[in-house]
PDB file of C-alpha atoms and ligand atoms in Angstrom:
ATOM      1  CA  UNK A   4      14.989   3.068  24.497  1.00  0.00           C
ATOM      2  CA  UNK A   5      14.162   6.108  22.473  1.00  0.00           C
ATOM      3  CA  UNK A   6      10.453   6.738  21.992  1.00  0.00           C
ATOM      4  CA  UNK A   7       8.892   8.962  19.341  1.00  0.00           C
ATOM      5  CA  UNK A   8       7.960  12.125  21.245  1.00  0.00           C
ATOM      6  CA  UNK A   9       4.299  13.131  21.570  1.00  0.00           C
ATOM      7  CA  UNK A  10       2.547  15.695  19.387  1.00  0.00           C
ATOM      8  CA  UNK A  11       0.312  18.516  20.747  1.00  0.00           C
ATOM      9  CA  UNK A  12      -2.489  16.049  21.447  1.00  0.00           C
ATOM     10  CA  UNK A  13      -0.197  13.790  23.476  1.00  0.00           C
ATOM     11  CA  UNK A  14      -0.262  11.056  20.826  1.00  0.00           C
ATOM     12  CA  UNK A  15       3.119   9.715  19.734  1.00  0.00           C
ATOM     13  CA  UNK A  16       4.235  11.341  16.493  1.00  0.00           C
ATOM     14  CA  UNK A  17       4.303   8.690  13.810  1.00  0.00           C
ATOM     15  CA  UNK A  18       5.210  10.783  10.757  1.00  0.00           C
ATOM     16  CA  UNK A  19       8.842  10.482   9.756  1.00  0.00           C
ATOM     17  CA  UNK A  20       8.887  14.040   8.435  1.00  0.00           C
ATOM     18  CA  UNK A  21       7.581  15.597  11.661  1.00  0.00           C
ATOM     19  CA  UNK A  22      10.825  14.800  13.474  1.00  0.00           C
ATOM     20  CA  UNK A  23      14.003  16.845  13.660  1.00  0.00           C
ATOM     21  CA  UNK A  24      17.290  15.396  12.527  1.00  0.00           C
ATOM     22  CA  UNK A  25      18.380  15.094  16.140  1.00  0.00           C
ATOM     23  CA  UNK A  26      15.285  13.053  16.967  1.00  0.00           C
ATOM     24  CA  UNK A  27      15.749  10.842  13.924  1.00  0.00           C
ATOM     25  CA  UNK A  28      19.380  10.252  14.850  1.00  0.00           C
ATOM     26  CA  UNK A  29      18.153   9.005  18.226  1.00  0.00           C
ATOM     27  CA  UNK A  30      15.366   6.882  16.757  1.00  0.00           C
ATOM     28  CA  UNK A  31      17.775   5.269  14.296  1.00  0.00           C
ATOM     29  CA  UNK A  32      19.650   3.808  17.305  1.00  0.00           C
ATOM     30  CA  UNK A  33      16.768   1.403  17.862  1.00  0.00           C
ATOM     31  CA  UNK A  34      17.265  -1.843  16.002  1.00  0.00           C
ATOM     32  CA  UNK A  35      13.560  -2.684  15.988  1.00  0.00           C
ATOM     33  CA  UNK A  36      12.241   0.500  14.377  1.00  0.00           C
ATOM     34  CA  UNK A  37      10.401  -0.004  11.072  1.00  0.00           C
ATOM     35  CA  UNK A  38       9.995   2.696   8.425  1.00  0.00           C
ATOM     36  CA  UNK A  39       6.743   2.190   6.520  1.00  0.00           C
ATOM     37  CA  UNK A  40       6.516   3.651   3.006  1.00  0.00           C
ATOM     38  CA  UNK A  41       3.026   3.720   1.434  1.00  0.00           C
ATOM     39  CA  UNK A  42       3.034   3.530  -2.379  1.00  0.00           C
ATOM     40  CA  UNK A  43       0.179   4.264  -4.755  1.00  0.00           C
ATOM     41  CA  UNK A  44      -0.696   6.065  -7.986  1.00  0.00           C
ATOM     42  CA  UNK A  45      -3.129   8.639  -9.353  1.00  0.00           C
ATOM     43  CA  UNK A  46      -5.493   7.074 -11.883  1.00  0.00           C
ATOM     44  CA  UNK A  47      -9.143   6.886 -12.967  1.00  0.00           C
ATOM     45  CA  UNK A  48     -11.451   5.039 -10.567  1.00  0.00           C
ATOM     46  CA  UNK A  49     -14.777   5.067 -12.394  1.00  0.00           C
ATOM     47  CA  UNK A  50     -17.325   7.863 -12.588  1.00  0.00           C
ATOM     48  CA  UNK A  51     -17.818   7.869  -8.820  1.00  0.00           C
ATOM     49  CA  UNK A  52     -14.387   7.812  -7.110  1.00  0.00           C
ATOM     50  CA  UNK A  53     -11.609  10.433  -7.179  1.00  0.00           C
ATOM     51  CA  UNK A  54      -8.350   9.649  -8.954  1.00  0.00           C
ATOM     52  CA  UNK A  55      -6.579   9.688  -5.579  1.00  0.00           C
ATOM     53  CA  UNK A  56      -8.323   6.476  -4.471  1.00  0.00           C
ATOM     54  CA  UNK A  57      -5.194   4.310  -4.219  1.00  0.00           C
ATOM     55  CA  UNK A  58      -3.370   7.108  -2.392  1.00  0.00           C
ATOM     56  CA  UNK A  59      -6.118   7.814   0.128  1.00  0.00           C
ATOM     57  CA  UNK A  60      -6.833   4.165   0.879  1.00  0.00           C
ATOM     58  CA  UNK A  61      -3.226   3.107   1.404  1.00  0.00           C
ATOM     59  CA  UNK A  62      -2.585   6.182   3.575  1.00  0.00           C
ATOM     60  CA  UNK A  63      -5.579   5.426   5.804  1.00  0.00           C
ATOM     61  CA  UNK A  64      -4.529   1.803   6.086  1.00  0.00           C
ATOM     62  CA  UNK A  65      -0.848   2.470   6.856  1.00  0.00           C
ATOM     63  CA  UNK A  66      -1.518   5.314   9.287  1.00  0.00           C
ATOM     64  CA  UNK A  67      -4.000   3.159  11.200  1.00  0.00           C
ATOM     65  CA  UNK A  68      -1.582   0.243  11.114  1.00  0.00           C
ATOM     66  CA  UNK A  69       1.380   2.257  12.426  1.00  0.00           C
ATOM     67  CA  UNK A  70      -0.713   3.822  15.219  1.00  0.00           C
ATOM     68  CA  UNK A  71      -2.098   0.427  16.145  1.00  0.00           C
ATOM     69  CA  UNK A  72       1.364  -1.148  16.102  1.00  0.00           C
ATOM     70  CA  UNK A  73       2.917   1.606  18.220  1.00  0.00           C
ATOM     71  CA  UNK A  74       0.083   1.385  20.750  1.00  0.00           C
ATOM     72  CA  UNK A  75       0.493  -2.333  21.343  1.00  0.00           C
ATOM     73  CA  UNK A  76       4.057  -3.299  20.620  1.00  0.00           C
ATOM     74  CA  UNK A  77       7.409  -2.810  22.244  1.00  0.00           C
ATOM     75  CA  UNK A  78       8.873  -2.020  18.847  1.00  0.00           C
ATOM     76  CA  UNK A  79       7.990   1.183  17.008  1.00  0.00           C
ATOM     77  CA  UNK A  80       7.235   2.246  13.475  1.00  0.00           C
ATOM     78  CA  UNK A  81       7.457   5.537  11.583  1.00  0.00           C
ATOM     79  CA  UNK A  82       5.226   6.487   8.652  1.00  0.00           C
ATOM     80  CA  UNK A  83       7.181   7.888   5.729  1.00  0.00           C
ATOM     81  CA  UNK A  84       5.635  10.230   3.149  1.00  0.00           C
ATOM     82  CA  UNK A  85       3.573   8.421   0.516  1.00  0.00           C
ATOM     83  CA  UNK A  86       5.123   7.603  -2.852  1.00  0.00           C
ATOM     84  CA  UNK A  87       2.089   9.152  -4.563  1.00  0.00           C
ATOM     85  CA  UNK A  88       3.045   8.427  -8.171  1.00  0.00           C
ATOM     86  CA  UNK A  89       3.344   4.890  -9.429  1.00  0.00           C
ATOM     87  CA  UNK A  90       3.324   2.857 -12.610  1.00  0.00           C
ATOM     88  CA  UNK A  91       0.149   3.163 -14.649  1.00  0.00           C
ATOM     89  CA  UNK A  92       0.853   3.845 -18.346  1.00  0.00           C
ATOM     90  CA  UNK A  93      -2.065   1.627 -19.394  1.00  0.00           C
ATOM     91  CA  UNK A  94      -4.473   4.119 -17.728  1.00  0.00           C
ATOM     92  CA  UNK A  95      -3.393   7.207 -19.649  1.00  0.00           C
ATOM     93  CA  UNK A  96      -6.448   7.025 -21.945  1.00  0.00           C
ATOM     94  CA  UNK A  97      -8.386   8.263 -18.911  1.00  0.00           C
ATOM     95  CA  UNK A  98      -7.890  11.959 -18.148  1.00  0.00           C
ATOM     96  CA  UNK A  99      -6.116  12.655 -14.888  1.00  0.00           C
ATOM     97  CA  UNK A 100      -3.971   9.544 -14.616  1.00  0.00           C
ATOM     98  CA  UNK A 101      -0.280  10.192 -13.933  1.00  0.00           C
ATOM     99  CA  UNK A 102       2.417   7.562 -14.459  1.00  0.00           C
ATOM    100  CA  UNK A 103       6.091   7.230 -13.777  1.00  0.00           C
ATOM    101  CA  UNK A 104       8.175   5.054 -16.073  1.00  0.00           C
ATOM    102  CA  UNK A 105       8.603   1.673 -14.373  1.00  0.00           C
ATOM    103  CA  UNK A 106      12.319   2.185 -13.825  1.00  0.00           C
ATOM    104  CA  UNK A 107      11.844   5.699 -12.440  1.00  0.00           C
ATOM    105  CA  UNK A 108       9.313   4.323  -9.946  1.00  0.00           C
ATOM    106  CA  UNK A 109      11.674   1.551  -8.837  1.00  0.00           C
ATOM    107  CA  UNK A 110      14.621   3.944  -8.641  1.00  0.00           C
ATOM    108  CA  UNK A 111      12.562   6.399  -6.613  1.00  0.00           C
ATOM    109  CA  UNK A 112      11.773   3.717  -4.044  1.00  0.00           C
ATOM    110  CA  UNK A 113      15.394   2.558  -4.079  1.00  0.00           C
ATOM    111  CA  UNK A 114      16.725   6.037  -3.384  1.00  0.00           C
ATOM    112  CA  UNK A 115      14.276   6.517  -0.522  1.00  0.00           C
ATOM    113  CA  UNK A 116      15.325   3.164   0.925  1.00  0.00           C
ATOM    114  CA  UNK A 117      19.020   3.895   0.440  1.00  0.00           C
ATOM    115  CA  UNK A 118      18.652   7.222   2.255  1.00  0.00           C
ATOM    116  CA  UNK A 119      16.836   5.601   5.178  1.00  0.00           C
ATOM    117  CA  UNK A 120      19.423   2.824   5.432  1.00  0.00           C
ATOM    118  CA  UNK A 121      22.226   5.383   5.273  1.00  0.00           C
ATOM    119  CA  UNK A 122      20.828   6.911   8.469  1.00  0.00           C
ATOM    120  CA  UNK A 123      20.457   3.552  10.191  1.00  0.00           C
ATOM    121  CA  UNK A 124      16.798   2.784   9.435  1.00  0.00           C
ATOM    122  CA  UNK A 125      17.435  -0.604   7.908  1.00  0.00           C
ATOM    123  CA  UNK A 126      14.013  -2.139   8.547  1.00  0.00           C
ATOM    124  CA  UNK A 127      11.681  -0.980   5.808  1.00  0.00           C
ATOM    125  CA  UNK A 128       8.196  -2.049   4.734  1.00  0.00           C
ATOM    126  CA  UNK A 129       6.722  -0.752   1.479  1.00  0.00           C
ATOM    127  CA  UNK A 130       2.921  -1.039   1.586  1.00  0.00           C
ATOM    128  CA  UNK A 131       1.466  -0.795  -1.890  1.00  0.00           C
ATOM    129  CA  UNK A 132      -2.097   0.089  -2.828  1.00  0.00           C
ATOM    130  CA  UNK A 133      -1.955  -0.100  -6.644  1.00  0.00           C
ATOM    131  CA  UNK A 134      -2.047  -3.400  -8.539  1.00  0.00           C
ATOM    132  CA  UNK A 135       0.391  -2.559 -11.320  1.00  0.00           C
ATOM    133  CA  UNK A 136       3.011  -1.475  -8.764  1.00  0.00           C
ATOM    134  CA  UNK A 137       3.168  -4.979  -7.290  1.00  0.00           C
ATOM    135  CA  UNK A 138       6.134  -6.472  -9.204  1.00  0.00           C
ATOM    136  CA  UNK A 139       7.984  -3.153  -8.936  1.00  0.00           C
ATOM    137  CA  UNK A 140       7.669  -2.636  -5.170  1.00  0.00           C
ATOM    138  CA  UNK A 141       8.647  -6.269  -4.706  1.00  0.00           C
ATOM    139  CA  UNK A 142      11.728  -5.680  -6.855  1.00  0.00           C
ATOM    140  CA  UNK A 143      12.628  -2.464  -5.018  1.00  0.00           C
ATOM    141  CA  UNK A 144      12.516  -4.213  -1.624  1.00  0.00           C
ATOM    142  CA  UNK A 145      14.551  -7.120  -2.957  1.00  0.00           C
ATOM    143  CA  UNK A 146      17.170  -4.864  -4.495  1.00  0.00           C
ATOM    144  CA  UNK A 147      17.591  -3.035  -1.175  1.00  0.00           C
ATOM    145  CA  UNK A 148      18.237  -6.381   0.510  1.00  0.00           C
ATOM    146  CA  UNK A 149      20.748  -7.287  -2.207  1.00  0.00           C
ATOM    147  CA  UNK A 150      22.574  -3.976  -1.874  1.00  0.00           C
ATOM    148  CA  UNK A 151      22.445  -3.840   1.922  1.00  0.00           C
ATOM    149  CA  UNK A 152      22.894  -7.329   3.292  1.00  0.00           C
ATOM    150  CA  UNK A 153      22.028  -6.363   6.884  1.00  0.00           C
ATOM    151  CA  UNK A 154      18.785  -4.685   5.876  1.00  0.00           C
ATOM    152  CA  UNK A 155      15.327  -6.190   6.353  1.00  0.00           C
ATOM    153  CA  UNK A 156      13.228  -4.746   3.533  1.00  0.00           C
ATOM    154  CA  UNK A 157       9.820  -6.142   2.648  1.00  0.00           C
ATOM    155  CA  UNK A 158       6.841  -5.223   0.511  1.00  0.00           C
ATOM    156  CA  UNK A 159       3.148  -6.052   0.588  1.00  0.00           C
ATOM    157  CA  UNK A 160      -0.244  -5.248  -0.797  1.00  0.00           C
ATOM    158  CA  UNK A 161      -3.166  -5.116   1.671  1.00  0.00           C
ATOM    159  CA  UNK A 162      -5.988  -7.537   2.473  1.00  0.00           C
ATOM    160  CA  UNK A 163      -4.075 -10.422   0.942  1.00  0.00           C
ATOM    161  CA  UNK A 164      -3.301 -12.639   3.960  1.00  0.00           C
ATOM    162  CA  UNK A 165      -5.335 -15.788   4.358  1.00  0.00           C
ATOM    163  CA  UNK A 166      -7.184 -14.251   7.308  1.00  0.00           C
ATOM    164  CA  UNK A 167      -7.941 -11.073   5.350  1.00  0.00           C
ATOM    165  CA  UNK A 168      -9.139 -12.984   2.306  1.00  0.00           C
ATOM    166  CA  UNK A 169     -11.522 -14.787   4.661  1.00  0.00           C
ATOM    167  CA  UNK A 170     -12.874 -11.473   6.003  1.00  0.00           C
ATOM    168  CA  UNK A 171     -13.343 -10.194   2.440  1.00  0.00           C
ATOM    169  CA  UNK A 172     -15.141 -13.367   1.461  1.00  0.00           C
ATOM    170  CA  UNK A 173     -17.437 -13.279   4.502  1.00  0.00           C
ATOM    171  CA  UNK A 174     -18.760  -9.797   3.793  1.00  0.00           C
ATOM    172  CA  UNK A 175     -18.606  -9.382   0.015  1.00  0.00           C
ATOM    173  CA  UNK A 176     -21.852  -9.458  -1.915  1.00  0.00           C
ATOM    174  CA  UNK A 177     -20.366  -9.195  -5.415  1.00  0.00           C
ATOM    175  CA  UNK A 178     -19.737 -12.230  -7.591  1.00  0.00           C
ATOM    176  CA  UNK A 179     -16.484 -13.222  -9.346  1.00  0.00           C
ATOM    177  CA  UNK A 180     -14.663 -10.204 -10.744  1.00  0.00           C
ATOM    178  CA  UNK A 181     -16.534  -7.858  -8.399  1.00  0.00           C
ATOM    179  CA  UNK A 182     -13.387  -6.805  -6.534  1.00  0.00           C
ATOM    180  CA  UNK A 183     -10.722  -5.550  -8.904  1.00  0.00           C
ATOM    181  CA  UNK A 184     -10.607  -1.800  -9.462  1.00  0.00           C
ATOM    182  CA  UNK A 185     -12.915   1.013  -8.280  1.00  0.00           C
ATOM    183  CA  UNK A 186     -14.866  -2.036  -7.163  1.00  0.00           C
ATOM    184  CA  UNK A 187     -16.957  -3.242  -4.235  1.00  0.00           C
ATOM    185  CA  UNK A 188     -13.853  -3.150  -2.031  1.00  0.00           C
ATOM    186  CA  UNK A 189     -12.272   0.162  -3.029  1.00  0.00           C
ATOM    187  CA  UNK A 190     -15.665   1.903  -3.079  1.00  0.00           C
ATOM    188  CA  UNK A 191     -16.499   0.550   0.374  1.00  0.00           C
ATOM    189  CA  UNK A 192     -13.137   1.635   1.807  1.00  0.00           C
ATOM    190  CA  UNK A 193     -13.475   5.134   0.353  1.00  0.00           C
ATOM    191  CA  UNK A 194     -17.015   5.387   1.746  1.00  0.00           C
ATOM    192  CA  UNK A 195     -15.621   4.493   5.177  1.00  0.00           C
ATOM    193  CA  UNK A 196     -12.889   7.146   4.949  1.00  0.00           C
ATOM    194  CA  UNK A 197     -14.318  10.142   3.013  1.00  0.00           C
ATOM    195  CA  UNK A 198     -17.966   9.497   2.021  1.00  0.00           C
ATOM    196  CA  UNK A 199     -18.383  13.129   0.922  1.00  0.00           C
ATOM    197  CA  UNK A 200     -16.010  12.499  -2.001  1.00  0.00           C
ATOM    198  CA  UNK A 201     -17.851   9.420  -3.324  1.00  0.00           C
ATOM    199  CA  UNK A 202     -20.596  10.005  -5.925  1.00  0.00           C
ATOM    200  CA  UNK A 203     -22.509   6.781  -5.289  1.00  0.00           C
ATOM    201  CA  UNK A 204     -25.288   7.750  -7.685  1.00  0.00           C
ATOM    202  CA  UNK A 205     -22.680   7.401 -10.453  1.00  0.00           C
ATOM    203  CA  UNK A 206     -21.297   4.023  -9.297  1.00  0.00           C
ATOM    204  CA  UNK A 207     -21.608   1.290 -11.922  1.00  0.00           C
ATOM    205  CA  UNK A 208     -20.981  -2.440 -12.197  1.00  0.00           C
ATOM    206  CA  UNK A 209     -18.693  -3.356 -15.057  1.00  0.00           C
ATOM    207  CA  UNK A 210     -17.070  -6.781 -15.346  1.00  0.00           C
ATOM    208  CA  UNK A 211     -14.934  -7.182 -18.495  1.00  0.00           C
ATOM    209  CA  UNK A 212     -16.416  -9.588 -21.053  1.00  0.00           C
ATOM    210  CA  UNK A 213     -12.921 -10.786 -21.930  1.00  0.00           C
ATOM    211  CA  UNK A 214     -12.437 -12.691 -18.659  1.00  0.00           C
ATOM    212  CA  UNK A 215     -11.633 -16.413 -18.905  1.00  0.00           C
ATOM    213  CA  UNK A 216     -10.687 -18.897 -16.137  1.00  0.00           C
ATOM    214  CA  UNK A 217      -7.054 -17.949 -16.792  1.00  0.00           C
ATOM    215  CA  UNK A 218      -7.263 -14.200 -17.369  1.00  0.00           C
ATOM    216  CA  UNK A 219      -9.386 -12.308 -14.853  1.00  0.00           C
ATOM    217  CA  UNK A 220      -9.070  -9.761 -12.082  1.00  0.00           C
ATOM    218  CA  UNK A 221     -10.521 -10.060  -8.625  1.00  0.00           C
ATOM    219  CA  UNK A 222      -8.750  -9.214  -5.369  1.00  0.00           C
ATOM    220  CA  UNK A 223      -6.471 -12.056  -6.419  1.00  0.00           C
ATOM    221  CA  UNK A 224      -6.006 -12.286 -10.166  1.00  0.00           C
ATOM    222  CA  UNK A 225      -6.071 -15.171 -12.630  1.00  0.00           C
ATOM    223  CA  UNK A 226      -2.950 -17.287 -13.230  1.00  0.00           C
ATOM    224  CA  UNK A 227      -2.200 -15.889 -16.696  1.00  0.00           C
ATOM    225  CA  UNK A 228      -0.882 -12.333 -16.523  1.00  0.00           C
ATOM    226  CA  UNK A 229      -2.014 -10.164 -19.442  1.00  0.00           C
ATOM    227  CA  UNK A 230      -2.643  -6.435 -19.100  1.00  0.00           C
ATOM    228  CA  UNK A 231      -3.936  -4.522 -22.145  1.00  0.00           C
ATOM    229  CA  UNK A 232      -4.697  -0.804 -22.144  1.00  0.00           C
ATOM    230  CA  UNK A 233      -7.368  -0.205 -19.518  1.00  0.00           C
ATOM    231  CA  UNK A 234      -9.732   1.406 -22.020  1.00  0.00           C
ATOM    232  CA  UNK A 235      -9.825  -1.901 -23.930  1.00  0.00           C
ATOM    233  CA  UNK A 236     -11.537  -3.712 -21.066  1.00  0.00           C
ATOM    234  CA  UNK A 237     -13.736  -1.058 -19.388  1.00  0.00           C
ATOM    235  CA  UNK A 238     -15.718   1.976 -20.504  1.00  0.00           C
ATOM    236  CA  UNK A 239     -16.273   3.565 -17.093  1.00  0.00           C
ATOM    237  CA  UNK A 240     -12.847   2.717 -15.699  1.00  0.00           C
ATOM    238  CA  UNK A 241     -14.474   0.353 -13.178  1.00  0.00           C
ATOM    239  CA  UNK A 242     -13.655  -3.326 -13.248  1.00  0.00           C
ATOM    240  CA  UNK A 243     -15.886  -4.775 -10.578  1.00  0.00           C
ATOM    241  CA  UNK A 244     -19.119  -4.140  -8.730  1.00  0.00           C
ATOM    242  CA  UNK A 245     -18.860  -0.555  -7.504  1.00  0.00           C
ATOM    243  CA  UNK A 246     -22.608  -0.393  -6.846  1.00  0.00           C
ATOM    244  CA  UNK A 247     -22.185  -3.049  -4.125  1.00  0.00           C
ATOM    245  CA  UNK A 248     -19.959  -0.746  -2.053  1.00  0.00           C
ATOM    246  CA  UNK A 249     -21.141   0.346   1.407  1.00  0.00           C
ATOM    247  CA  UNK A 250     -19.497   2.271   4.241  1.00  0.00           C
ATOM    248  CA  UNK A 251     -20.373  -0.522   6.648  1.00  0.00           C
ATOM    249  CA  UNK A 252     -18.376  -3.097   4.695  1.00  0.00           C
ATOM    250  CA  UNK A 253     -15.636  -0.502   4.255  1.00  0.00           C
ATOM    251  CA  UNK A 254     -15.263  -0.050   8.016  1.00  0.00           C
ATOM    252  CA  UNK A 255     -14.889  -3.795   8.535  1.00  0.00           C
ATOM    253  CA  UNK A 256     -12.329  -4.135   5.742  1.00  0.00           C
ATOM    254  CA  UNK A 257     -10.413  -1.006   6.774  1.00  0.00           C
ATOM    255  CA  UNK A 258     -10.057  -2.331  10.304  1.00  0.00           C
ATOM    256  CA  UNK A 259      -8.891  -5.707   9.014  1.00  0.00           C
ATOM    257  CA  UNK A 260      -6.414  -4.085   6.614  1.00  0.00           C
ATOM    258  CA  UNK A 261      -4.914  -2.008   9.455  1.00  0.00           C
ATOM    259  CA  UNK A 262      -4.657  -5.089  11.664  1.00  0.00           C
ATOM    260  CA  UNK A 263      -3.006  -7.059   8.864  1.00  0.00           C
ATOM    261  CA  UNK A 264      -0.440  -4.384   8.063  1.00  0.00           C
ATOM    262  CA  UNK A 265       0.323  -3.927  11.782  1.00  0.00           C
ATOM    263  CA  UNK A 266       1.166  -7.638  11.837  1.00  0.00           C
ATOM    264  CA  UNK A 267       3.403  -7.228   8.802  1.00  0.00           C
ATOM    265  CA  UNK A 268       5.195  -4.358  10.582  1.00  0.00           C
ATOM    266  CA  UNK A 269       5.716  -6.660  13.565  1.00  0.00           C
ATOM    267  CA  UNK A 270       7.249  -9.257  11.291  1.00  0.00           C
ATOM    268  CA  UNK A 271       9.675  -6.744   9.781  1.00  0.00           C
ATOM    269  CA  UNK A 272      10.536  -5.416  13.280  1.00  0.00           C
ATOM    270  CA  UNK A 273      11.497  -8.787  14.681  1.00  0.00           C
ATOM    271  CA  UNK A 274      13.041 -10.775  11.845  1.00  0.00           C
ATOM    272  CA  UNK A 275      16.743 -11.373  12.465  1.00  0.00           C
ATOM    273  CA  UNK A 276      19.223  -9.618  10.197  1.00  0.00           C
ATOM    274  CA  UNK A 277      20.310 -12.228   7.672  1.00  0.00           C
ATOM    275  CA  UNK A 278      23.408 -10.997   5.841  1.00  0.00           C
ATOM    276  CA  UNK A 279      24.288 -14.485   4.627  1.00  0.00           C
ATOM    277  CA  UNK A 280      27.801 -15.816   4.121  1.00  0.00           C
ATOM    278  CA  UNK A 281      30.093 -15.058   1.209  1.00  0.00           C
ATOM    279  CA  UNK A 282      31.816 -18.379   0.524  1.00  0.00           C
ATOM    280  CA  UNK A 283      34.555 -17.011  -1.678  1.00  0.00           C
TER     281      UNK A 283
HETATM  282 ZN1   ZN B  16      -7.423   1.438  -6.995  1.00  0.00          ZN
END
């Protein structure tokens, strides 16, 4: 079977774009190869975190997951370039945020998927790191499956499996609402990845006063979906307990997130093609 060829350090190359077209033609022969597309957005993350938080976190998680998966499994995965821009019009009150229109975001993912499938890479996992992208990445993966019946296209957030939620719960020190945005979790992860870019002396705790048992954000949100403009619910841009973030917690959660996504890759690599039957 075709293996991704090593880079200068002898490690297998995992980046899709670092291969030649001849190499990709070979790799596409493998039925078990998974293309992983990270998706994120640029938006305000409090006074203390850069606007690239969702991008940097999902890239660190997916890169670690792909390397981990390739080191242990028979199947292989390639890391596609990150879909940096996502859907975040409700953050535009905060300088720096960049949004795509929802349909442009979905179409962008669809065209990337269609191109990959055209070349024979019909196992695709979109790993999303930005809350408001969730329904849109799910829709993009579903539409690819509808268009290409042989394809196995899936989408996920990170740290959402039952096991991961348990690891979050075991180590978190914040109360309800402490893990939503630029929060204990995102601050900790950024501290684990690039501490020099985190201004911890400016980290605040801000939990919106408008939360009710039905409408709230934590790493899993309340049952009633209602998203106003971000500036209506937070002054700093933080929703959560940023001050509770530590690099130590971040390292634990980063490792768990990479392990979780590696398992998701394994699932996408091994699920049977399920084209269904047209009963006409
Ligand atoms: Zn974020």
